[in-house]
Amino acid sequence: MKIALMGIGKIAVDQHIPAINTSPDWDLAATVSRHGKVEEVEAFTDLEKMLAARSDVRVVSLCLPPVPRFAAATAAIQAGRHVMLEKPPGATLSECYALEALARKHRVSLFATWHSREAAGVAEAKAWLAGKTLRKMTITWKEDVRRWHPGQDWIWQPGGLGVFDPGINALSIVTDILPDPIHVARAVLEVPENCQTPIAASIEFAHPHGAEVHADFDFRKTGEQIWSITAETDQGTLVLSEGGAQLSIDGTKRLSATEQTLTGEYPRLYARMAKLVSHGDIDVDVAPMRHVADAFTLGQRIMVDAFVE
């Protein structure tokens, strides 16, 4: 199927384009971007013009920041195109619900992607936790914003999520692997005095059976980057590290079965999108976003020193 990619920035170059180019399902037929281009692919600077000119493009994959994504997704859906959304799927929950309703009205597929759920160890972690009693879960997501998001000022503006831009990856894994739903009980958000969104967050969750669940997110981590989830249960301890790529149980490393079938998070996302389109299905799970919204609602805001890149 012919696909168009909108937003040719770092994530598109690093992940989306290689995944599309190596997939047997997709042909990258057009791009839409103010500045970025892909060699030997027709480039547009306006989505409406691309939709009018390329009726053969069945799918549009959106790699825009969250705030402008809704308008682009709406235009593509109304033009009868299937749409794939980078995480988070919108700037607000209401936008996501509206897009899903619009997709159903126009009978097109809509996929709200969560790439970290496709990490190699996640499926096996979910299977292992099923049927066990959780006692404690510790989520630690600490990375250097200067390294991973250079010059991306939108992260610090309303709708940009701040530290929740990477932190929502952890929440996407947690909401997938836990047998029981949790919700935010308390949160502390550290907001730089020159920003609108937090640079760090500490969150306590309520678990239906009383397990301790805590998350620490920080965008200021230099040196070793930490993306780990530790789950202590009545039958042992599970650790997902490297953003879900590595899994160990009681100190023993495990090989995920999914790693043997299809390598890479984004190739798996695009394979999933191909199946959704072929079956006319929709996959929009906003569970990770609910936690972020609740943290913003309940969170105690603490002002910290100005962020300087």
PDB file of C-alpha atoms in Angstrom:
ATOM      1  CA  MET A   1       0.000   0.000   0.000  1.00  0.00           C
ATOM      2  CA  LYS A   2       1.109   3.533  -0.723  1.00  0.00           C
ATOM      3  CA  ILE A   3       1.681   5.596   2.410  1.00  0.00           C
ATOM      4  CA  ALA A   4       2.485   9.259   3.071  1.00  0.00           C
ATOM      5  CA  LEU A   5       4.569  10.419   6.015  1.00  0.00           C
ATOM      6  CA  MET A   6       3.873  13.839   7.520  1.00  0.00           C
ATOM      7  CA  GLY A   7       6.487  15.481   9.736  1.00  0.00           C
ATOM      8  CA  ILE A   8      10.001  14.616   8.605  1.00  0.00           C
ATOM      9  CA  GLY A   9      11.837  15.208  11.863  1.00  0.00           C
ATOM     10  CA  LYS A  10      14.093  13.148  14.087  1.00  0.00           C
ATOM     11  CA  ILE A  11      11.628  10.361  14.910  1.00  0.00           C
ATOM     12  CA  ALA A  12      10.612  10.013  11.257  1.00  0.00           C
ATOM     13  CA  VAL A  13      14.214   9.805  10.084  1.00  0.00           C
ATOM     14  CA  ASP A  14      15.374   7.500  12.876  1.00  0.00           C
ATOM     15  CA  GLN A  15      12.407   5.130  13.025  1.00  0.00           C
ATOM     16  CA  HIS A  16       9.516   5.571  10.614  1.00  0.00           C
ATOM     17  CA  ILE A  17      11.379   5.814   7.311  1.00  0.00           C
ATOM     18  CA  PRO A  18      13.618   2.766   7.940  1.00  0.00           C
ATOM     19  CA  ALA A  19      10.591   0.745   9.109  1.00  0.00           C
ATOM     20  CA  ILE A  20       8.568   1.654   6.007  1.00  0.00           C
ATOM     21  CA  ASN A  21      11.454   1.050   3.623  1.00  0.00           C
ATOM     22  CA  THR A  22      12.138  -2.437   4.974  1.00  0.00           C
ATOM     23  CA  SER A  23       8.483  -3.488   5.132  1.00  0.00           C
ATOM     24  CA  PRO A  24       6.878  -5.704   2.474  1.00  0.00           C
ATOM     25  CA  ASP A  25       3.532  -3.985   3.171  1.00  0.00           C
ATOM     26  CA  TRP A  26       4.343  -0.363   2.402  1.00  0.00           C
ATOM     27  CA  ASP A  27       5.543   1.953  -0.343  1.00  0.00           C
ATOM     28  CA  LEU A  28       6.567   5.424   0.870  1.00  0.00           C
ATOM     29  CA  ALA A  29       4.927   7.457  -1.894  1.00  0.00           C
ATOM     30  CA  ALA A  30       4.878  11.001  -0.476  1.00  0.00           C
ATOM     31  CA  THR A  31       6.047  13.195   2.375  1.00  0.00           C
ATOM     32  CA  VAL A  32       4.552  16.343   3.875  1.00  0.00           C
ATOM     33  CA  SER A  33       6.880  18.658   5.748  1.00  0.00           C
ATOM     34  CA  ARG A  34       7.859  22.318   5.876  1.00  0.00           C
ATOM     35  CA  HIS A  35      11.545  21.473   5.652  1.00  0.00           C
ATOM     36  CA  GLY A  36      12.327  17.755   5.602  1.00  0.00           C
ATOM     37  CA  LYS A  37      12.392  15.542   2.510  1.00  0.00           C
ATOM     38  CA  VAL A  38      13.195  11.956   1.604  1.00  0.00           C
ATOM     39  CA  GLU A  39      15.324  11.306  -1.438  1.00  0.00           C
ATOM     40  CA  GLU A  40      13.368  10.087  -4.486  1.00  0.00           C
ATOM     41  CA  VAL A  41      10.005  10.539  -2.709  1.00  0.00           C
ATOM     42  CA  GLU A  42       7.525  13.199  -3.846  1.00  0.00           C
ATOM     43  CA  ALA A  43       7.551  16.032  -1.307  1.00  0.00           C
ATOM     44  CA  PHE A  44       4.720  18.364  -0.337  1.00  0.00           C
ATOM     45  CA  THR A  45       4.633  21.228   2.145  1.00  0.00           C
ATOM     46  CA  ASP A  46       0.848  21.174   2.514  1.00  0.00           C
ATOM     47  CA  LEU A  47      -1.279  18.173   3.522  1.00  0.00           C
ATOM     48  CA  GLU A  48      -4.401  19.287   1.661  1.00  0.00           C
ATOM     49  CA  LYS A  49      -2.416  19.574  -1.575  1.00  0.00           C
ATOM     50  CA  MET A  50      -0.960  16.100  -1.078  1.00  0.00           C
ATOM     51  CA  LEU A  51      -4.399  14.611  -0.429  1.00  0.00           C
ATOM     52  CA  ALA A  52      -5.776  16.267  -3.575  1.00  0.00           C
ATOM     53  CA  ALA A  53      -2.815  15.285  -5.761  1.00  0.00           C
ATOM     54  CA  ARG A  54      -2.254  11.724  -4.558  1.00  0.00           C
ATOM     55  CA  SER A  55      -5.533   9.854  -4.459  1.00  0.00           C
ATOM     56  CA  ASP A  56      -3.499   6.634  -4.669  1.00  0.00           C
ATOM     57  CA  VAL A  57      -2.080   7.199  -1.169  1.00  0.00           C
ATOM     58  CA  ARG A  58      -4.332   5.155   1.099  1.00  0.00           C
ATOM     59  CA  VAL A  59      -2.618   5.780   4.433  1.00  0.00           C
ATOM     60  CA  VAL A  60      -1.164   8.829   6.176  1.00  0.00           C
ATOM     61  CA  SER A  61       1.277   8.383   9.063  1.00  0.00           C
ATOM     62  CA  LEU A  62       1.553  11.469  11.273  1.00  0.00           C
ATOM     63  CA  CYS A  63       4.814  12.291  13.048  1.00  0.00           C
ATOM     64  CA  LEU A  64       3.836  15.839  14.020  1.00  0.00           C
ATOM     65  CA  PRO A  65       3.946  17.191  17.590  1.00  0.00           C
ATOM     66  CA  PRO A  66       0.686  16.511  19.477  1.00  0.00           C
ATOM     67  CA  VAL A  67      -0.968  19.935  19.157  1.00  0.00           C
ATOM     68  CA  PRO A  68      -1.154  20.237  15.333  1.00  0.00           C
ATOM     69  CA  ARG A  69      -1.796  16.524  14.866  1.00  0.00           C
ATOM     70  CA  PHE A  70      -5.566  16.690  15.353  1.00  0.00           C
ATOM     71  CA  ALA A  71      -6.160  19.016  12.407  1.00  0.00           C
ATOM     72  CA  ALA A  72      -3.974  16.901  10.137  1.00  0.00           C
ATOM     73  CA  ALA A  73      -5.640  13.649  11.204  1.00  0.00           C
ATOM     74  CA  THR A  74      -9.080  15.175  10.703  1.00  0.00           C
ATOM     75  CA  ALA A  75      -8.224  16.297   7.174  1.00  0.00           C
ATOM     76  CA  ALA A  76      -6.834  12.885   6.241  1.00  0.00           C
ATOM     77  CA  ILE A  77      -9.804  10.975   7.669  1.00  0.00           C
ATOM     78  CA  GLN A  78     -12.315  13.262   5.960  1.00  0.00           C
ATOM     79  CA  ALA A  79     -10.455  12.577   2.703  1.00  0.00           C
ATOM     80  CA  GLY A  80     -11.062   8.862   3.254  1.00  0.00           C
ATOM     81  CA  ARG A  81      -7.511   7.953   4.228  1.00  0.00           C
ATOM     82  CA  HIS A  82      -6.464   5.574   6.968  1.00  0.00           C
ATOM     83  CA  VAL A  83      -4.394   7.279   9.675  1.00  0.00           C
ATOM     84  CA  MET A  84      -1.526   6.183  11.894  1.00  0.00           C
ATOM     85  CA  LEU A  85      -0.676   8.403  14.880  1.00  0.00           C
ATOM     86  CA  GLU A  86       2.650   8.764  16.673  1.00  0.00           C
ATOM     87  CA  LYS A  87       2.453   8.757  20.450  1.00  0.00           C
ATOM     88  CA  PRO A  88       0.756  10.411  22.181  1.00  0.00           C
ATOM     89  CA  PRO A  89      -2.206  10.167  19.801  1.00  0.00           C
ATOM     90  CA  GLY A  90      -3.375  13.695  20.596  1.00  0.00           C
ATOM     91  CA  ALA A  91      -2.864  16.721  22.796  1.00  0.00           C
ATOM     92  CA  THR A  92      -6.000  15.844  24.797  1.00  0.00           C
ATOM     93  CA  LEU A  93      -8.203  12.860  25.479  1.00  0.00           C
ATOM     94  CA  SER A  94     -11.144  14.611  23.841  1.00  0.00           C
ATOM     95  CA  GLU A  95      -9.204  14.899  20.584  1.00  0.00           C
ATOM     96  CA  CYS A  96      -8.561  11.154  20.601  1.00  0.00           C
ATOM     97  CA  TYR A  97     -12.221  10.334  21.206  1.00  0.00           C
ATOM     98  CA  ALA A  98     -13.233  12.743  18.424  1.00  0.00           C
ATOM     99  CA  LEU A  99     -10.790  11.191  15.957  1.00  0.00           C
ATOM    100  CA  GLU A 100     -11.999   7.686  16.738  1.00  0.00           C
ATOM    101  CA  ALA A 101     -15.615   8.741  16.194  1.00  0.00           C
ATOM    102  CA  LEU A 102     -14.676  10.441  12.927  1.00  0.00           C
ATOM    103  CA  ALA A 103     -12.793   7.380  11.712  1.00  0.00           C
ATOM    104  CA  ARG A 104     -15.798   5.178  12.404  1.00  0.00           C
ATOM    105  CA  LYS A 105     -18.067   7.633  10.571  1.00  0.00           C
ATOM    106  CA  HIS A 106     -15.826   7.589   7.501  1.00  0.00           C
ATOM    107  CA  ARG A 107     -15.142   3.851   7.800  1.00  0.00           C
ATOM    108  CA  VAL A 108     -11.365   4.144   7.820  1.00  0.00           C
ATOM    109  CA  SER A 109      -8.750   2.598  10.094  1.00  0.00           C
ATOM    110  CA  LEU A 110      -7.147   4.627  12.871  1.00  0.00           C
ATOM    111  CA  PHE A 111      -4.156   3.408  14.867  1.00  0.00           C
ATOM    112  CA  ALA A 112      -2.943   5.170  18.003  1.00  0.00           C
ATOM    113  CA  THR A 113       0.534   3.703  18.281  1.00  0.00           C
ATOM    114  CA  TRP A 114       2.541   3.047  21.440  1.00  0.00           C
ATOM    115  CA  HIS A 115       5.954   1.950  20.220  1.00  0.00           C
ATOM    116  CA  SER A 116       7.279   0.869  23.624  1.00  0.00           C
ATOM    117  CA  ARG A 117       4.585  -1.811  23.842  1.00  0.00           C
ATOM    118  CA  GLU A 118       6.374  -3.433  20.910  1.00  0.00           C
ATOM    119  CA  ALA A 119       9.699  -3.676  22.774  1.00  0.00           C
ATOM    120  CA  ALA A 120      11.114  -7.193  22.806  1.00  0.00           C
ATOM    121  CA  GLY A 121      10.391  -8.098  26.428  1.00  0.00           C
ATOM    122  CA  VAL A 122       6.928  -6.605  26.884  1.00  0.00           C
ATOM    123  CA  ALA A 123       4.724  -9.451  25.632  1.00  0.00           C
ATOM    124  CA  GLU A 124       6.543 -12.028  27.753  1.00  0.00           C
ATOM    125  CA  ALA A 125       6.424  -9.732  30.787  1.00  0.00           C
ATOM    126  CA  LYS A 126       2.658  -9.422  30.388  1.00  0.00           C
ATOM    127  CA  ALA A 127       2.262 -13.194  30.142  1.00  0.00           C
ATOM    128  CA  TRP A 128       4.452 -13.788  33.210  1.00  0.00           C
ATOM    129  CA  LEU A 129       2.568 -11.281  35.386  1.00  0.00           C
ATOM    130  CA  ALA A 130      -0.826 -12.785  34.567  1.00  0.00           C
ATOM    131  CA  GLY A 131      -2.220 -14.665  37.562  1.00  0.00           C
ATOM    132  CA  LYS A 132       0.443 -13.434  39.988  1.00  0.00           C
ATOM    133  CA  THR A 133      -0.085 -11.124  42.971  1.00  0.00           C
ATOM    134  CA  LEU A 134       1.721  -7.826  42.553  1.00  0.00           C
ATOM    135  CA  ARG A 135       3.305  -6.480  45.720  1.00  0.00           C
ATOM    136  CA  LYS A 136       5.351  -3.561  44.421  1.00  0.00           C
ATOM    137  CA  MET A 137       6.133  -1.903  41.103  1.00  0.00           C
ATOM    138  CA  THR A 138       8.814   0.733  40.578  1.00  0.00           C
ATOM    139  CA  ILE A 139       8.946   2.666  37.303  1.00  0.00           C
ATOM    140  CA  THR A 140      12.127   4.659  36.626  1.00  0.00           C
ATOM    141  CA  TRP A 141      12.329   6.645  33.386  1.00  0.00           C
ATOM    142  CA  LYS A 142      15.235   9.086  33.385  1.00  0.00           C
ATOM    143  CA  GLU A 143      16.857  10.500  30.259  1.00  0.00           C
ATOM    144  CA  ASP A 144      18.623  13.590  28.946  1.00  0.00           C
ATOM    145  CA  VAL A 145      16.266  15.867  27.012  1.00  0.00           C
ATOM    146  CA  ARG A 146      19.242  17.627  25.414  1.00  0.00           C
ATOM    147  CA  ARG A 147      20.370  14.349  23.910  1.00  0.00           C
ATOM    148  CA  TRP A 148      17.057  12.948  22.699  1.00  0.00           C
ATOM    149  CA  HIS A 149      15.055  16.107  21.904  1.00  0.00           C
ATOM    150  CA  PRO A 150      17.519  18.799  20.813  1.00  0.00           C
ATOM    151  CA  GLY A 151      15.867  22.055  19.805  1.00  0.00           C
ATOM    152  CA  GLN A 152      12.320  20.724  20.239  1.00  0.00           C
ATOM    153  CA  ASP A 153      10.808  23.703  22.041  1.00  0.00           C
ATOM    154  CA  TRP A 154       7.266  22.376  21.577  1.00  0.00           C
ATOM    155  CA  ILE A 155       7.910  19.913  24.410  1.00  0.00           C
ATOM    156  CA  TRP A 156       7.943  22.796  26.900  1.00  0.00           C
ATOM    157  CA  GLN A 157       4.803  24.472  25.574  1.00  0.00           C
ATOM    158  CA  PRO A 158       1.184  23.632  26.484  1.00  0.00           C
ATOM    159  CA  GLY A 159       0.337  20.275  24.931  1.00  0.00           C
ATOM    160  CA  GLY A 160       3.990  19.267  24.690  1.00  0.00           C
ATOM    161  CA  LEU A 161       3.844  17.097  27.869  1.00  0.00           C
ATOM    162  CA  GLY A 162       7.416  17.842  29.015  1.00  0.00           C
ATOM    163  CA  VAL A 163       8.886  14.825  30.804  1.00  0.00           C
ATOM    164  CA  PHE A 164       5.689  12.902  30.072  1.00  0.00           C
ATOM    165  CA  ASP A 165       6.704  12.788  26.407  1.00  0.00           C
ATOM    166  CA  PRO A 166       9.145   9.952  27.264  1.00  0.00           C
ATOM    167  CA  GLY A 167       7.332   9.027  30.482  1.00  0.00           C
ATOM    168  CA  ILE A 168       4.206   8.076  28.578  1.00  0.00           C
ATOM    169  CA  ASN A 169       6.258   5.281  27.016  1.00  0.00           C
ATOM    170  CA  ALA A 170       6.624   3.748  30.474  1.00  0.00           C
ATOM    171  CA  LEU A 171       2.912   4.228  31.113  1.00  0.00           C
ATOM    172  CA  SER A 172       2.096   2.534  27.811  1.00  0.00           C
ATOM    173  CA  ILE A 173       4.019  -0.540  28.958  1.00  0.00           C
ATOM    174  CA  VAL A 174       2.553  -0.553  32.464  1.00  0.00           C
ATOM    175  CA  THR A 175      -1.028  -0.264  31.231  1.00  0.00           C
ATOM    176  CA  ASP A 176      -0.371  -3.186  28.894  1.00  0.00           C
ATOM    177  CA  ILE A 177       1.374  -5.629  31.220  1.00  0.00           C
ATOM    178  CA  LEU A 178      -0.515  -5.152  34.501  1.00  0.00           C
ATOM    179  CA  PRO A 179      -3.438  -7.553  34.976  1.00  0.00           C
ATOM    180  CA  ASP A 180      -5.305  -4.960  37.091  1.00  0.00           C
ATOM    181  CA  PRO A 181      -5.917  -1.296  36.217  1.00  0.00           C
ATOM    182  CA  ILE A 182      -4.296   1.392  38.358  1.00  0.00           C
ATOM    183  CA  HIS A 183      -4.922   5.114  38.681  1.00  0.00           C
ATOM    184  CA  VAL A 184      -2.996   8.173  39.837  1.00  0.00           C
ATOM    185  CA  ALA A 185      -3.392   8.917  43.539  1.00  0.00           C
ATOM    186  CA  ARG A 186      -0.742  11.624  44.060  1.00  0.00           C
ATOM    187  CA  ALA A 187       1.821  13.420  41.932  1.00  0.00           C
ATOM    188  CA  VAL A 188       4.529  16.039  42.252  1.00  0.00           C
ATOM    189  CA  LEU A 189       5.495  17.903  39.081  1.00  0.00           C
ATOM    190  CA  GLU A 190       8.705  19.947  38.836  1.00  0.00           C
ATOM    191  CA  VAL A 191       8.209  22.759  36.323  1.00  0.00           C
ATOM    192  CA  PRO A 192      11.077  25.025  35.180  1.00  0.00           C
ATOM    193  CA  GLU A 193      10.264  28.686  35.691  1.00  0.00           C
ATOM    194  CA  ASN A 194      10.580  29.349  31.947  1.00  0.00           C
ATOM    195  CA  CYS A 195       8.476  26.352  30.819  1.00  0.00           C
ATOM    196  CA  GLN A 196       4.820  25.343  30.780  1.00  0.00           C
ATOM    197  CA  THR A 197       5.375  21.603  31.230  1.00  0.00           C
ATOM    198  CA  PRO A 198       7.241  19.540  33.856  1.00  0.00           C
ATOM    199  CA  ILE A 199      10.871  18.490  33.604  1.00  0.00           C
ATOM    200  CA  ALA A 200      10.418  15.838  36.316  1.00  0.00           C
ATOM    201  CA  ALA A 201       7.525  13.997  37.949  1.00  0.00           C
ATOM    202  CA  SER A 202       6.992  11.661  40.900  1.00  0.00           C
ATOM    203  CA  ILE A 203       3.739   9.693  40.873  1.00  0.00           C
ATOM    204  CA  GLU A 204       2.005   7.359  43.323  1.00  0.00           C
ATOM    205  CA  PHE A 205      -0.655   5.050  41.915  1.00  0.00           C
ATOM    206  CA  ALA A 206      -3.587   3.336  43.588  1.00  0.00           C
ATOM    207  CA  HIS A 207      -3.727  -0.430  42.957  1.00  0.00           C
ATOM    208  CA  PRO A 208      -7.009  -2.335  43.488  1.00  0.00           C
ATOM    209  CA  HIS A 209      -5.285  -4.941  45.700  1.00  0.00           C
ATOM    210  CA  GLY A 210      -3.020  -2.585  47.625  1.00  0.00           C
ATOM    211  CA  ALA A 211       0.271  -3.055  45.781  1.00  0.00           C
ATOM    212  CA  GLU A 212       2.750  -0.168  45.955  1.00  0.00           C
ATOM    213  CA  VAL A 213       3.162   1.407  42.519  1.00  0.00           C
ATOM    214  CA  HIS A 214       5.465   4.382  42.053  1.00  0.00           C
ATOM    215  CA  ALA A 215       6.947   6.182  39.045  1.00  0.00           C
ATOM    216  CA  ASP A 216       9.865   8.604  38.788  1.00  0.00           C
ATOM    217  CA  PHE A 217      10.357  10.522  35.542  1.00  0.00           C
ATOM    218  CA  ASP A 218      13.237  12.953  34.974  1.00  0.00           C
ATOM    219  CA  PHE A 219      14.368  14.790  31.840  1.00  0.00           C
ATOM    220  CA  ARG A 220      17.676  15.976  33.349  1.00  0.00           C
ATOM    221  CA  LYS A 221      19.562  12.667  33.555  1.00  0.00           C
ATOM    222  CA  THR A 222      23.102  12.828  32.242  1.00  0.00           C
ATOM    223  CA  GLY A 223      25.373   9.833  31.817  1.00  0.00           C
ATOM    224  CA  GLU A 224      23.647   6.468  31.884  1.00  0.00           C
ATOM    225  CA  GLN A 225      20.027   6.655  30.751  1.00  0.00           C
ATOM    226  CA  ILE A 226      17.484   4.643  32.736  1.00  0.00           C
ATOM    227  CA  TRP A 227      14.268   3.152  31.370  1.00  0.00           C
ATOM    228  CA  SER A 228      13.257   0.366  33.744  1.00  0.00           C
ATOM    229  CA  ILE A 229      10.207  -1.242  35.362  1.00  0.00           C
ATOM    230  CA  THR A 230      10.566  -3.592  38.347  1.00  0.00           C
ATOM    231  CA  ALA A 231       7.624  -5.726  39.484  1.00  0.00           C
ATOM    232  CA  GLU A 232       7.846  -7.645  42.756  1.00  0.00           C
ATOM    233  CA  THR A 233       5.242 -10.421  43.025  1.00  0.00           C
ATOM    234  CA  ASP A 234       4.359 -13.380  45.233  1.00  0.00           C
ATOM    235  CA  GLN A 235       6.216 -15.623  42.779  1.00  0.00           C
ATOM    236  CA  GLY A 236       9.339 -13.643  42.012  1.00  0.00           C
ATOM    237  CA  THR A 237      10.657 -10.366  40.631  1.00  0.00           C
ATOM    238  CA  LEU A 238      10.493  -9.186  37.046  1.00  0.00           C
ATOM    239  CA  VAL A 239      12.661  -6.430  35.592  1.00  0.00           C
ATOM    240  CA  LEU A 240      12.108  -4.777  32.238  1.00  0.00           C
ATOM    241  CA  SER A 241      15.057  -2.571  31.311  1.00  0.00           C
ATOM    242  CA  GLU A 242      16.312  -0.639  28.283  1.00  0.00           C
ATOM    243  CA  GLY A 243      12.783   0.595  27.654  1.00  0.00           C
ATOM    244  CA  GLY A 244      11.386  -2.929  27.570  1.00  0.00           C
ATOM    245  CA  ALA A 245      14.041  -4.407  25.290  1.00  0.00           C
ATOM    246  CA  GLN A 246      15.557  -6.525  28.081  1.00  0.00           C
ATOM    247  CA  LEU A 247      13.638  -8.825  30.414  1.00  0.00           C
ATOM    248  CA  SER A 248      14.913 -10.677  33.455  1.00  0.00           C
ATOM    249  CA  ILE A 249      13.064 -12.755  36.035  1.00  0.00           C
ATOM    250  CA  ASP A 250      14.690 -13.374  39.396  1.00  0.00           C
ATOM    251  CA  GLY A 251      17.967 -12.185  37.907  1.00  0.00           C
ATOM    252  CA  THR A 252      17.888 -14.506  34.902  1.00  0.00           C
ATOM    253  CA  LYS A 253      17.658 -12.942  31.460  1.00  0.00           C
ATOM    254  CA  ARG A 254      14.861 -14.182  29.251  1.00  0.00           C
ATOM    255  CA  LEU A 255      14.620 -14.167  25.450  1.00  0.00           C
ATOM    256  CA  SER A 256      11.341 -12.767  24.216  1.00  0.00           C
ATOM    257  CA  ALA A 257       9.551 -14.836  21.603  1.00  0.00           C
ATOM    258  CA  THR A 258       8.536 -11.702  19.710  1.00  0.00           C
ATOM    259  CA  GLU A 259      12.183 -10.776  19.249  1.00  0.00           C
ATOM    260  CA  GLN A 260      12.622 -13.922  17.164  1.00  0.00           C
ATOM    261  CA  THR A 261       9.803 -13.094  14.726  1.00  0.00           C
ATOM    262  CA  LEU A 262      10.037  -9.406  13.892  1.00  0.00           C
ATOM    263  CA  THR A 263      12.866  -7.199  15.025  1.00  0.00           C
ATOM    264  CA  GLY A 264      12.217  -3.608  16.061  1.00  0.00           C
ATOM    265  CA  GLU A 265       9.381  -1.655  17.616  1.00  0.00           C
ATOM    266  CA  TYR A 266       8.448   0.407  14.564  1.00  0.00           C
ATOM    267  CA  PRO A 267       8.477  -2.484  12.073  1.00  0.00           C
ATOM    268  CA  ARG A 268       5.993  -4.209  14.375  1.00  0.00           C
ATOM    269  CA  LEU A 269       3.832  -1.064  14.473  1.00  0.00           C
ATOM    270  CA  TYR A 270       3.724  -0.855  10.701  1.00  0.00           C
ATOM    271  CA  ALA A 271       2.929  -4.567  10.428  1.00  0.00           C
ATOM    272  CA  ARG A 272       0.046  -3.987  12.861  1.00  0.00           C
ATOM    273  CA  MET A 273      -1.184  -1.023  10.795  1.00  0.00           C
ATOM    274  CA  ALA A 274      -1.218  -3.158   7.650  1.00  0.00           C
ATOM    275  CA  LYS A 275      -3.443  -5.706   9.420  1.00  0.00           C
ATOM    276  CA  LEU A 276      -5.799  -3.003  10.707  1.00  0.00           C
ATOM    277  CA  VAL A 277      -6.251  -1.600   7.225  1.00  0.00           C
ATOM    278  CA  SER A 278      -6.768  -5.015   5.646  1.00  0.00           C
ATOM    279  CA  HIS A 279      -9.474  -5.866   8.206  1.00  0.00           C
ATOM    280  CA  GLY A 280     -11.004  -2.389   8.460  1.00  0.00           C
ATOM    281  CA  ASP A 281     -10.257  -2.196  12.195  1.00  0.00           C
ATOM    282  CA  ILE A 282      -9.510   0.639  14.641  1.00  0.00           C
ATOM    283  CA  ASP A 283      -7.054   0.523  17.551  1.00  0.00           C
ATOM    284  CA  VAL A 284      -7.190   3.580  19.819  1.00  0.00           C
ATOM    285  CA  ASP A 285      -6.141   2.905  23.417  1.00  0.00           C
ATOM    286  CA  VAL A 286      -5.861   6.084  25.506  1.00  0.00           C
ATOM    287  CA  ALA A 287      -5.069   4.418  28.853  1.00  0.00           C
ATOM    288  CA  PRO A 288      -1.526   5.900  29.028  1.00  0.00           C
ATOM    289  CA  MET A 289      -2.899   9.381  28.342  1.00  0.00           C
ATOM    290  CA  ARG A 290      -5.439   9.095  31.157  1.00  0.00           C
ATOM    291  CA  HIS A 291      -2.595   8.747  33.647  1.00  0.00           C
ATOM    292  CA  VAL A 292      -0.883  11.851  32.259  1.00  0.00           C
ATOM    293  CA  ALA A 293      -4.118  13.836  32.398  1.00  0.00           C
ATOM    294  CA  ASP A 294      -4.704  12.721  35.989  1.00  0.00           C
ATOM    295  CA  ALA A 295      -1.150  13.659  36.975  1.00  0.00           C
ATOM    296  CA  PHE A 296      -1.664  17.152  35.579  1.00  0.00           C
ATOM    297  CA  THR A 297      -4.996  17.414  37.422  1.00  0.00           C
ATOM    298  CA  LEU A 298      -3.828  16.078  40.799  1.00  0.00           C
ATOM    299  CA  GLY A 299      -0.171  17.046  40.658  1.00  0.00           C
ATOM    300  CA  GLN A 300       1.415  19.482  43.064  1.00  0.00           C
ATOM    301  CA  ARG A 301       3.519  21.887  40.985  1.00  0.00           C
ATOM    302  CA  ILE A 302       6.947  22.904  42.236  1.00  0.00           C
ATOM    303  CA  MET A 303       8.879  25.604  40.393  1.00  0.00           C
ATOM    304  CA  VAL A 304      12.531  24.791  39.680  1.00  0.00           C
ATOM    305  CA  ASP A 305      15.404  26.590  37.935  1.00  0.00           C
ATOM    306  CA  ALA A 306      14.884  27.665  34.332  1.00  0.00           C
ATOM    307  CA  PHE A 307      15.693  25.091  31.675  1.00  0.00           C
ATOM    308  CA  VAL A 308      18.538  26.062  29.352  1.00  0.00           C
ATOM    309  CA  GLU A 309      19.403  23.785  26.456  1.00  0.00           C
TER     310      GLU A 309
END
